């Protein structure tokens, strides 16, 4: 069978319009709980949690696999998966990474709505930041506004913004997280709480950085992420990453090495000009 050629998204953003479009979309972010299931501490009524990921072939920043999974809640069993090779042709612009990747994730959500509308996720966990971003509009906010789904940013590394830094003060903050589920606020020099640092798993001393994406408050976001963790990374994102990597490996003539968008994204988002 001939290998299907990766395709670009239907619309590519203009590098000149990114700041204006980002500002327009940012105005639509809702930083509070909007769903009935969010009102209950046990999340009664929450049945489906989604996770998204982009994985790139190592050494190739244009060919990637966009992955969407939907898991049952609270059992965290995979109900649906969608993996597709895509051509990432939009240029990388510091501070506007979402314009490169989010269109493919939006298309995955649209395919789900067409194929299995009953499996539409009630919330999405996104490998990246939300409000914890130099312009207050990371990939989790971008995806949330475009899909109108509650979204939560889950980052593996600290984005150094508004005075936040990987300094001794922050290392002490991490050391204070003694037990699984412990969390501390990430307060910028502006005085605004941009997110929370969370110890998600007892067997890992590396925390997660949780931030609001859309239609969820920070407290709910942290509580939900913790409830989705069997390991350090919450299961929806972990499964999306595993399945996208495996999909790439199964492609004809594909190299065995694959890199997730997570480390790639975090490396770029710590650049000082972002």
PDB file of C-alpha atoms in Angstrom:
ATOM      1  CA  UNK A   1       0.000   0.000   0.000  1.00  0.00           C
ATOM      2  CA  UNK A   2       1.365   3.420  -0.959  1.00  0.00           C
ATOM      3  CA  UNK A   3       2.216   5.731   1.889  1.00  0.00           C
ATOM      4  CA  UNK A   4      -0.319   8.528   2.296  1.00  0.00           C
ATOM      5  CA  UNK A   5       1.341  11.885   1.820  1.00  0.00           C
ATOM      6  CA  UNK A   6       1.069  14.135   4.880  1.00  0.00           C
ATOM      7  CA  UNK A   7      -1.092  17.150   4.210  1.00  0.00           C
ATOM      8  CA  UNK A   8      -1.001  20.680   5.583  1.00  0.00           C
ATOM      9  CA  UNK A   9      -3.977  22.165   7.418  1.00  0.00           C
ATOM     10  CA  UNK A  10      -6.688  23.818   5.402  1.00  0.00           C
ATOM     11  CA  UNK A  11      -5.515  27.299   6.331  1.00  0.00           C
ATOM     12  CA  UNK A  12      -1.997  28.520   7.049  1.00  0.00           C
ATOM     13  CA  UNK A  13      -1.589  31.645   9.200  1.00  0.00           C
ATOM     14  CA  UNK A  14       0.201  34.677   7.803  1.00  0.00           C
ATOM     15  CA  UNK A  15       3.281  35.588   9.821  1.00  0.00           C
ATOM     16  CA  UNK A  16       2.101  39.190   9.678  1.00  0.00           C
ATOM     17  CA  UNK A  17      -1.365  38.458  11.018  1.00  0.00           C
ATOM     18  CA  UNK A  18      -0.332  36.228  13.949  1.00  0.00           C
ATOM     19  CA  UNK A  19      -0.185  39.008  16.597  1.00  0.00           C
ATOM     20  CA  UNK A  20      -3.554  40.436  15.571  1.00  0.00           C
ATOM     21  CA  UNK A  21      -5.198  37.028  15.368  1.00  0.00           C
ATOM     22  CA  UNK A  22      -3.722  35.968  18.704  1.00  0.00           C
ATOM     23  CA  UNK A  23      -5.054  39.116  20.380  1.00  0.00           C
ATOM     24  CA  UNK A  24      -8.479  38.547  18.847  1.00  0.00           C
ATOM     25  CA  UNK A  25      -8.634  34.947  20.058  1.00  0.00           C
ATOM     26  CA  UNK A  26      -7.265  35.836  23.508  1.00  0.00           C
ATOM     27  CA  UNK A  27     -10.307  38.036  24.112  1.00  0.00           C
ATOM     28  CA  UNK A  28     -12.428  34.884  24.023  1.00  0.00           C
ATOM     29  CA  UNK A  29     -10.658  33.032  26.847  1.00  0.00           C
ATOM     30  CA  UNK A  30     -12.890  32.150  29.816  1.00  0.00           C
ATOM     31  CA  UNK A  31     -10.911  31.618  33.031  1.00  0.00           C
ATOM     32  CA  UNK A  32     -13.648  30.034  35.130  1.00  0.00           C
ATOM     33  CA  UNK A  33     -15.603  26.792  35.382  1.00  0.00           C
ATOM     34  CA  UNK A  34     -18.527  26.647  32.976  1.00  0.00           C
ATOM     35  CA  UNK A  35     -19.649  22.994  33.160  1.00  0.00           C
ATOM     36  CA  UNK A  36     -21.922  21.216  35.617  1.00  0.00           C
ATOM     37  CA  UNK A  37     -19.404  18.412  36.221  1.00  0.00           C
ATOM     38  CA  UNK A  38     -16.858  20.980  37.408  1.00  0.00           C
ATOM     39  CA  UNK A  39     -19.073  21.922  40.349  1.00  0.00           C
ATOM     40  CA  UNK A  40     -18.663  18.540  42.068  1.00  0.00           C
ATOM     41  CA  UNK A  41     -15.379  17.641  43.767  1.00  0.00           C
ATOM     42  CA  UNK A  42     -15.664  14.097  42.413  1.00  0.00           C
ATOM     43  CA  UNK A  43     -16.447  15.435  38.913  1.00  0.00           C
ATOM     44  CA  UNK A  44     -19.800  13.635  38.789  1.00  0.00           C
ATOM     45  CA  UNK A  45     -21.022  13.785  35.208  1.00  0.00           C
ATOM     46  CA  UNK A  46     -17.554  13.780  33.664  1.00  0.00           C
ATOM     47  CA  UNK A  47     -17.300  10.723  31.422  1.00  0.00           C
ATOM     48  CA  UNK A  48     -14.790  11.582  28.665  1.00  0.00           C
ATOM     49  CA  UNK A  49     -11.385  13.266  28.884  1.00  0.00           C
ATOM     50  CA  UNK A  50      -9.342  14.004  25.771  1.00  0.00           C
ATOM     51  CA  UNK A  51      -5.609  14.344  25.200  1.00  0.00           C
ATOM     52  CA  UNK A  52      -3.718  15.708  22.195  1.00  0.00           C
ATOM     53  CA  UNK A  53      -0.133  15.495  20.996  1.00  0.00           C
ATOM     54  CA  UNK A  54       2.106  16.119  18.004  1.00  0.00           C
ATOM     55  CA  UNK A  55       5.152  13.899  17.548  1.00  0.00           C
ATOM     56  CA  UNK A  56       7.847  14.677  15.010  1.00  0.00           C
ATOM     57  CA  UNK A  57      10.192  12.362  13.173  1.00  0.00           C
ATOM     58  CA  UNK A  58      13.633  12.998  14.664  1.00  0.00           C
ATOM     59  CA  UNK A  59      15.586  15.469  12.591  1.00  0.00           C
ATOM     60  CA  UNK A  60      12.496  16.577  10.665  1.00  0.00           C
ATOM     61  CA  UNK A  61      10.458  19.536  11.929  1.00  0.00           C
ATOM     62  CA  UNK A  62       7.917  19.403   9.110  1.00  0.00           C
ATOM     63  CA  UNK A  63       6.556  15.833   9.145  1.00  0.00           C
ATOM     64  CA  UNK A  64       4.629  14.952  12.272  1.00  0.00           C
ATOM     65  CA  UNK A  65       1.818  12.828  13.606  1.00  0.00           C
ATOM     66  CA  UNK A  66      -1.181  14.620  15.119  1.00  0.00           C
ATOM     67  CA  UNK A  67      -2.871  12.467  17.735  1.00  0.00           C
ATOM     68  CA  UNK A  68      -6.150  12.779  19.620  1.00  0.00           C
ATOM     69  CA  UNK A  69      -7.346  10.254  22.183  1.00  0.00           C
ATOM     70  CA  UNK A  70     -10.486  10.176  24.292  1.00  0.00           C
ATOM     71  CA  UNK A  71     -10.433   8.260  27.570  1.00  0.00           C
ATOM     72  CA  UNK A  72     -13.253   7.212  29.853  1.00  0.00           C
ATOM     73  CA  UNK A  73     -13.391   8.914  33.227  1.00  0.00           C
ATOM     74  CA  UNK A  74     -12.598   7.938  35.906  1.00  0.00           C
ATOM     75  CA  UNK A  75     -11.415   4.553  34.545  1.00  0.00           C
ATOM     76  CA  UNK A  76      -9.025   6.173  32.018  1.00  0.00           C
ATOM     77  CA  UNK A  77      -9.552   3.540  29.336  1.00  0.00           C
ATOM     78  CA  UNK A  78      -9.080   4.556  25.687  1.00  0.00           C
ATOM     79  CA  UNK A  79     -12.429   4.951  23.911  1.00  0.00           C
ATOM     80  CA  UNK A  80     -11.231   6.613  20.705  1.00  0.00           C
ATOM     81  CA  UNK A  81      -7.998   7.444  18.920  1.00  0.00           C
ATOM     82  CA  UNK A  82      -7.127   9.401  15.802  1.00  0.00           C
ATOM     83  CA  UNK A  83      -3.596   9.540  14.416  1.00  0.00           C
ATOM     84  CA  UNK A  84      -2.704  11.214  11.134  1.00  0.00           C
ATOM     85  CA  UNK A  85       0.546  12.248   9.481  1.00  0.00           C
ATOM     86  CA  UNK A  86       0.597  15.976   8.778  1.00  0.00           C
ATOM     87  CA  UNK A  87       2.907  18.424   7.025  1.00  0.00           C
ATOM     88  CA  UNK A  88       3.817  21.252   9.401  1.00  0.00           C
ATOM     89  CA  UNK A  89       4.633  23.998   6.904  1.00  0.00           C
ATOM     90  CA  UNK A  90       3.865  27.162   8.885  1.00  0.00           C
ATOM     91  CA  UNK A  91       7.070  28.823  10.120  1.00  0.00           C
ATOM     92  CA  UNK A  92       8.005  28.771  13.782  1.00  0.00           C
ATOM     93  CA  UNK A  93       7.615  32.239  15.295  1.00  0.00           C
ATOM     94  CA  UNK A  94       8.581  32.796  18.923  1.00  0.00           C
ATOM     95  CA  UNK A  95       5.433  33.220  20.999  1.00  0.00           C
ATOM     96  CA  UNK A  96       3.153  31.885  18.276  1.00  0.00           C
ATOM     97  CA  UNK A  97       3.928  28.159  18.247  1.00  0.00           C
ATOM     98  CA  UNK A  98       0.202  27.347  18.396  1.00  0.00           C
ATOM     99  CA  UNK A  99      -0.232  28.641  14.855  1.00  0.00           C
ATOM    100  CA  UNK A 100       2.026  25.803  13.664  1.00  0.00           C
ATOM    101  CA  UNK A 101       0.326  22.973  15.521  1.00  0.00           C
ATOM    102  CA  UNK A 102      -3.205  23.805  16.656  1.00  0.00           C
ATOM    103  CA  UNK A 103      -4.850  23.665  13.182  1.00  0.00           C
ATOM    104  CA  UNK A 104      -4.093  19.938  12.988  1.00  0.00           C
ATOM    105  CA  UNK A 105      -5.557  19.346  16.437  1.00  0.00           C
ATOM    106  CA  UNK A 106      -8.693  21.283  15.543  1.00  0.00           C
ATOM    107  CA  UNK A 107      -9.089  19.074  12.461  1.00  0.00           C
ATOM    108  CA  UNK A 108      -8.761  15.972  14.654  1.00  0.00           C
ATOM    109  CA  UNK A 109     -11.584  17.250  16.883  1.00  0.00           C
ATOM    110  CA  UNK A 110     -13.687  17.937  13.800  1.00  0.00           C
ATOM    111  CA  UNK A 111     -13.118  14.390  12.498  1.00  0.00           C
ATOM    112  CA  UNK A 112     -14.212  13.014  15.859  1.00  0.00           C
ATOM    113  CA  UNK A 113     -17.388  15.083  15.767  1.00  0.00           C
ATOM    114  CA  UNK A 114     -18.166  13.659  12.309  1.00  0.00           C
ATOM    115  CA  UNK A 115     -17.273  10.029  13.056  1.00  0.00           C
ATOM    116  CA  UNK A 116     -18.198   9.535  16.717  1.00  0.00           C
ATOM    117  CA  UNK A 117     -20.043  12.598  18.048  1.00  0.00           C
ATOM    118  CA  UNK A 118     -21.083  10.706  21.194  1.00  0.00           C
ATOM    119  CA  UNK A 119     -17.398  10.387  22.130  1.00  0.00           C
ATOM    120  CA  UNK A 120     -16.650  14.110  22.032  1.00  0.00           C
ATOM    121  CA  UNK A 121     -14.428  14.913  25.041  1.00  0.00           C
ATOM    122  CA  UNK A 122     -15.827  17.107  27.790  1.00  0.00           C
ATOM    123  CA  UNK A 123     -12.366  18.506  28.517  1.00  0.00           C
ATOM    124  CA  UNK A 124      -8.986  18.424  26.764  1.00  0.00           C
ATOM    125  CA  UNK A 125      -5.565  18.086  28.393  1.00  0.00           C
ATOM    126  CA  UNK A 126      -2.907  19.751  26.257  1.00  0.00           C
ATOM    127  CA  UNK A 127       0.855  19.193  26.315  1.00  0.00           C
ATOM    128  CA  UNK A 128       1.844  22.843  26.707  1.00  0.00           C
ATOM    129  CA  UNK A 129       0.889  26.043  28.478  1.00  0.00           C
ATOM    130  CA  UNK A 130      -2.296  28.058  28.723  1.00  0.00           C
ATOM    131  CA  UNK A 131      -2.291  31.410  30.522  1.00  0.00           C
ATOM    132  CA  UNK A 132       1.265  30.658  31.650  1.00  0.00           C
ATOM    133  CA  UNK A 133       2.675  32.293  28.540  1.00  0.00           C
ATOM    134  CA  UNK A 134       4.504  35.519  27.640  1.00  0.00           C
ATOM    135  CA  UNK A 135       1.379  36.869  25.966  1.00  0.00           C
ATOM    136  CA  UNK A 136      -1.063  35.059  28.238  1.00  0.00           C
ATOM    137  CA  UNK A 137      -2.260  32.846  25.404  1.00  0.00           C
ATOM    138  CA  UNK A 138      -0.480  29.523  25.058  1.00  0.00           C
ATOM    139  CA  UNK A 139      -1.455  26.498  22.999  1.00  0.00           C
ATOM    140  CA  UNK A 140      -4.081  25.300  25.520  1.00  0.00           C
ATOM    141  CA  UNK A 141      -5.885  28.657  25.328  1.00  0.00           C
ATOM    142  CA  UNK A 142      -5.634  28.705  21.539  1.00  0.00           C
ATOM    143  CA  UNK A 143      -7.077  25.218  21.133  1.00  0.00           C
ATOM    144  CA  UNK A 144      -9.767  25.865  23.732  1.00  0.00           C
ATOM    145  CA  UNK A 145     -11.070  29.021  22.105  1.00  0.00           C
ATOM    146  CA  UNK A 146     -11.100  27.486  18.607  1.00  0.00           C
ATOM    147  CA  UNK A 147     -12.932  24.321  19.725  1.00  0.00           C
ATOM    148  CA  UNK A 148     -14.926  25.919  22.562  1.00  0.00           C
ATOM    149  CA  UNK A 149     -13.929  22.987  24.760  1.00  0.00           C
ATOM    150  CA  UNK A 150     -12.627  23.274  28.318  1.00  0.00           C
ATOM    151  CA  UNK A 151      -8.841  22.991  28.019  1.00  0.00           C
ATOM    152  CA  UNK A 152      -6.005  22.629  30.515  1.00  0.00           C
ATOM    153  CA  UNK A 153      -2.328  23.307  29.866  1.00  0.00           C
ATOM    154  CA  UNK A 154       0.029  20.654  31.236  1.00  0.00           C
ATOM    155  CA  UNK A 155       3.715  21.489  30.745  1.00  0.00           C
ATOM    156  CA  UNK A 156       6.758  19.477  31.763  1.00  0.00           C
ATOM    157  CA  UNK A 157       9.064  22.479  32.202  1.00  0.00           C
ATOM    158  CA  UNK A 158       8.699  25.955  33.633  1.00  0.00           C
ATOM    159  CA  UNK A 159       8.183  28.726  31.127  1.00  0.00           C
ATOM    160  CA  UNK A 160      10.184  31.684  32.439  1.00  0.00           C
ATOM    161  CA  UNK A 161       7.747  34.554  32.217  1.00  0.00           C
ATOM    162  CA  UNK A 162       6.735  37.498  34.415  1.00  0.00           C
ATOM    163  CA  UNK A 163       9.720  36.980  36.718  1.00  0.00           C
ATOM    164  CA  UNK A 164       9.308  33.211  37.070  1.00  0.00           C
ATOM    165  CA  UNK A 165      12.693  31.510  36.821  1.00  0.00           C
ATOM    166  CA  UNK A 166      14.343  28.167  37.391  1.00  0.00           C
ATOM    167  CA  UNK A 167      16.333  29.596  40.281  1.00  0.00           C
ATOM    168  CA  UNK A 168      16.992  28.458  43.834  1.00  0.00           C
ATOM    169  CA  UNK A 169      13.679  29.886  45.004  1.00  0.00           C
ATOM    170  CA  UNK A 170      11.853  27.740  42.469  1.00  0.00           C
ATOM    171  CA  UNK A 171      13.937  24.667  43.336  1.00  0.00           C
ATOM    172  CA  UNK A 172      12.987  25.161  46.977  1.00  0.00           C
ATOM    173  CA  UNK A 173       9.362  25.412  45.919  1.00  0.00           C
ATOM    174  CA  UNK A 174       9.668  22.059  44.152  1.00  0.00           C
ATOM    175  CA  UNK A 175      11.353  20.477  47.185  1.00  0.00           C
ATOM    176  CA  UNK A 176       8.412  21.585  49.313  1.00  0.00           C
ATOM    177  CA  UNK A 177       6.121  19.321  47.299  1.00  0.00           C
ATOM    178  CA  UNK A 178       6.568  16.266  49.486  1.00  0.00           C
ATOM    179  CA  UNK A 179       3.477  14.233  48.683  1.00  0.00           C
ATOM    180  CA  UNK A 180       1.621  13.230  45.541  1.00  0.00           C
ATOM    181  CA  UNK A 181      -0.982  15.916  44.888  1.00  0.00           C
ATOM    182  CA  UNK A 182       0.940  18.733  46.598  1.00  0.00           C
ATOM    183  CA  UNK A 183       0.865  21.977  44.619  1.00  0.00           C
ATOM    184  CA  UNK A 184       2.101  25.570  44.885  1.00  0.00           C
ATOM    185  CA  UNK A 185       1.023  28.698  43.006  1.00  0.00           C
ATOM    186  CA  UNK A 186       3.234  30.227  40.340  1.00  0.00           C
ATOM    187  CA  UNK A 187       2.985  33.943  41.052  1.00  0.00           C
ATOM    188  CA  UNK A 188       4.665  36.374  38.682  1.00  0.00           C
ATOM    189  CA  UNK A 189       6.228  39.688  39.646  1.00  0.00           C
ATOM    190  CA  UNK A 190       2.999  41.282  38.426  1.00  0.00           C
ATOM    191  CA  UNK A 191       1.271  39.587  41.358  1.00  0.00           C
ATOM    192  CA  UNK A 192      -0.860  37.415  39.091  1.00  0.00           C
ATOM    193  CA  UNK A 193      -1.068  33.672  39.696  1.00  0.00           C
ATOM    194  CA  UNK A 194      -0.191  32.225  36.277  1.00  0.00           C
ATOM    195  CA  UNK A 195      -0.467  28.561  37.151  1.00  0.00           C
ATOM    196  CA  UNK A 196       0.406  25.872  39.666  1.00  0.00           C
ATOM    197  CA  UNK A 197       3.366  23.567  40.051  1.00  0.00           C
ATOM    198  CA  UNK A 198       2.095  20.070  40.903  1.00  0.00           C
ATOM    199  CA  UNK A 199       3.729  16.898  42.174  1.00  0.00           C
ATOM    200  CA  UNK A 200       1.585  14.469  40.221  1.00  0.00           C
ATOM    201  CA  UNK A 201       3.269  11.172  41.127  1.00  0.00           C
ATOM    202  CA  UNK A 202       5.127  10.051  44.241  1.00  0.00           C
ATOM    203  CA  UNK A 203       7.781   8.141  42.301  1.00  0.00           C
ATOM    204  CA  UNK A 204       8.851  11.227  40.354  1.00  0.00           C
ATOM    205  CA  UNK A 205      10.419  14.355  41.831  1.00  0.00           C
ATOM    206  CA  UNK A 206       9.824  16.234  38.575  1.00  0.00           C
ATOM    207  CA  UNK A 207       6.663  18.346  38.798  1.00  0.00           C
ATOM    208  CA  UNK A 208       4.129  19.429  36.219  1.00  0.00           C
ATOM    209  CA  UNK A 209       3.159  23.019  35.446  1.00  0.00           C
ATOM    210  CA  UNK A 210      -0.614  23.415  35.212  1.00  0.00           C
ATOM    211  CA  UNK A 211      -2.337  26.449  33.742  1.00  0.00           C
ATOM    212  CA  UNK A 212      -5.805  27.448  32.628  1.00  0.00           C
ATOM    213  CA  UNK A 213      -6.568  27.040  28.957  1.00  0.00           C
ATOM    214  CA  UNK A 214     -10.258  27.786  28.542  1.00  0.00           C
ATOM    215  CA  UNK A 215     -13.536  27.321  30.436  1.00  0.00           C
ATOM    216  CA  UNK A 216     -11.943  25.994  33.617  1.00  0.00           C
ATOM    217  CA  UNK A 217     -10.562  27.569  36.788  1.00  0.00           C
ATOM    218  CA  UNK A 218      -7.061  26.821  38.034  1.00  0.00           C
ATOM    219  CA  UNK A 219      -8.196  24.860  41.106  1.00  0.00           C
ATOM    220  CA  UNK A 220     -10.360  22.564  38.976  1.00  0.00           C
ATOM    221  CA  UNK A 221      -7.562  22.168  36.437  1.00  0.00           C
ATOM    222  CA  UNK A 222      -5.065  20.997  39.054  1.00  0.00           C
ATOM    223  CA  UNK A 223      -7.554  18.634  40.683  1.00  0.00           C
ATOM    224  CA  UNK A 224      -8.509  17.056  37.357  1.00  0.00           C
ATOM    225  CA  UNK A 225      -4.939  16.629  36.148  1.00  0.00           C
ATOM    226  CA  UNK A 226      -4.003  14.889  39.393  1.00  0.00           C
ATOM    227  CA  UNK A 227      -6.982  12.539  39.088  1.00  0.00           C
ATOM    228  CA  UNK A 228      -5.833  11.559  35.578  1.00  0.00           C
ATOM    229  CA  UNK A 229      -2.291  10.573  36.606  1.00  0.00           C
ATOM    230  CA  UNK A 230      -1.297   6.918  36.836  1.00  0.00           C
ATOM    231  CA  UNK A 231       2.275   8.074  36.291  1.00  0.00           C
ATOM    232  CA  UNK A 232       3.864  11.539  36.182  1.00  0.00           C
ATOM    233  CA  UNK A 233       2.166  12.535  32.900  1.00  0.00           C
ATOM    234  CA  UNK A 234      -1.649  12.509  32.919  1.00  0.00           C
ATOM    235  CA  UNK A 235      -2.993   9.513  31.049  1.00  0.00           C
ATOM    236  CA  UNK A 236      -4.792  11.371  28.210  1.00  0.00           C
ATOM    237  CA  UNK A 237      -1.580  13.149  27.152  1.00  0.00           C
ATOM    238  CA  UNK A 238       0.527  10.058  27.806  1.00  0.00           C
ATOM    239  CA  UNK A 239      -1.677   7.890  25.589  1.00  0.00           C
ATOM    240  CA  UNK A 240      -1.770  10.501  22.811  1.00  0.00           C
ATOM    241  CA  UNK A 241       2.029  10.636  22.871  1.00  0.00           C
ATOM    242  CA  UNK A 242       2.479   6.847  22.907  1.00  0.00           C
ATOM    243  CA  UNK A 243       0.066   6.336  20.023  1.00  0.00           C
ATOM    244  CA  UNK A 244       1.478   9.121  17.867  1.00  0.00           C
ATOM    245  CA  UNK A 245       5.013   7.753  18.270  1.00  0.00           C
ATOM    246  CA  UNK A 246       3.872   4.251  17.412  1.00  0.00           C
ATOM    247  CA  UNK A 247       1.977   5.506  14.367  1.00  0.00           C
ATOM    248  CA  UNK A 248       5.125   7.176  13.023  1.00  0.00           C
ATOM    249  CA  UNK A 249       7.172   4.016  13.574  1.00  0.00           C
ATOM    250  CA  UNK A 250       4.685   2.027  11.502  1.00  0.00           C
ATOM    251  CA  UNK A 251       5.025   4.330   8.499  1.00  0.00           C
ATOM    252  CA  UNK A 252       6.984   2.847   5.537  1.00  0.00           C
ATOM    253  CA  UNK A 253      10.644   3.895   5.541  1.00  0.00           C
ATOM    254  CA  UNK A 254      10.204   5.757   8.815  1.00  0.00           C
ATOM    255  CA  UNK A 255      13.228   5.992  11.149  1.00  0.00           C
ATOM    256  CA  UNK A 256      12.814   4.417  14.551  1.00  0.00           C
ATOM    257  CA  UNK A 257      13.547   7.595  16.481  1.00  0.00           C
ATOM    258  CA  UNK A 258      10.682   9.946  17.190  1.00  0.00           C
ATOM    259  CA  UNK A 259      10.504  13.104  19.271  1.00  0.00           C
ATOM    260  CA  UNK A 260       7.392  14.378  21.014  1.00  0.00           C
ATOM    261  CA  UNK A 261       6.207  17.916  20.572  1.00  0.00           C
ATOM    262  CA  UNK A 262       6.411  18.303  24.355  1.00  0.00           C
ATOM    263  CA  UNK A 263      10.195  18.646  24.764  1.00  0.00           C
ATOM    264  CA  UNK A 264      10.397  20.523  21.454  1.00  0.00           C
ATOM    265  CA  UNK A 265       7.731  22.957  22.578  1.00  0.00           C
ATOM    266  CA  UNK A 266       9.244  23.458  26.001  1.00  0.00           C
ATOM    267  CA  UNK A 267      12.710  24.074  24.588  1.00  0.00           C
ATOM    268  CA  UNK A 268      11.354  26.791  22.332  1.00  0.00           C
ATOM    269  CA  UNK A 269       9.110  28.325  24.953  1.00  0.00           C
ATOM    270  CA  UNK A 270      12.043  29.003  27.269  1.00  0.00           C
ATOM    271  CA  UNK A 271      13.725  31.212  24.681  1.00  0.00           C
ATOM    272  CA  UNK A 272      14.068  34.786  25.988  1.00  0.00           C
ATOM    273  CA  UNK A 273      12.456  36.353  22.913  1.00  0.00           C
ATOM    274  CA  UNK A 274       9.280  34.286  23.229  1.00  0.00           C
TER     275      UNK A 274
END
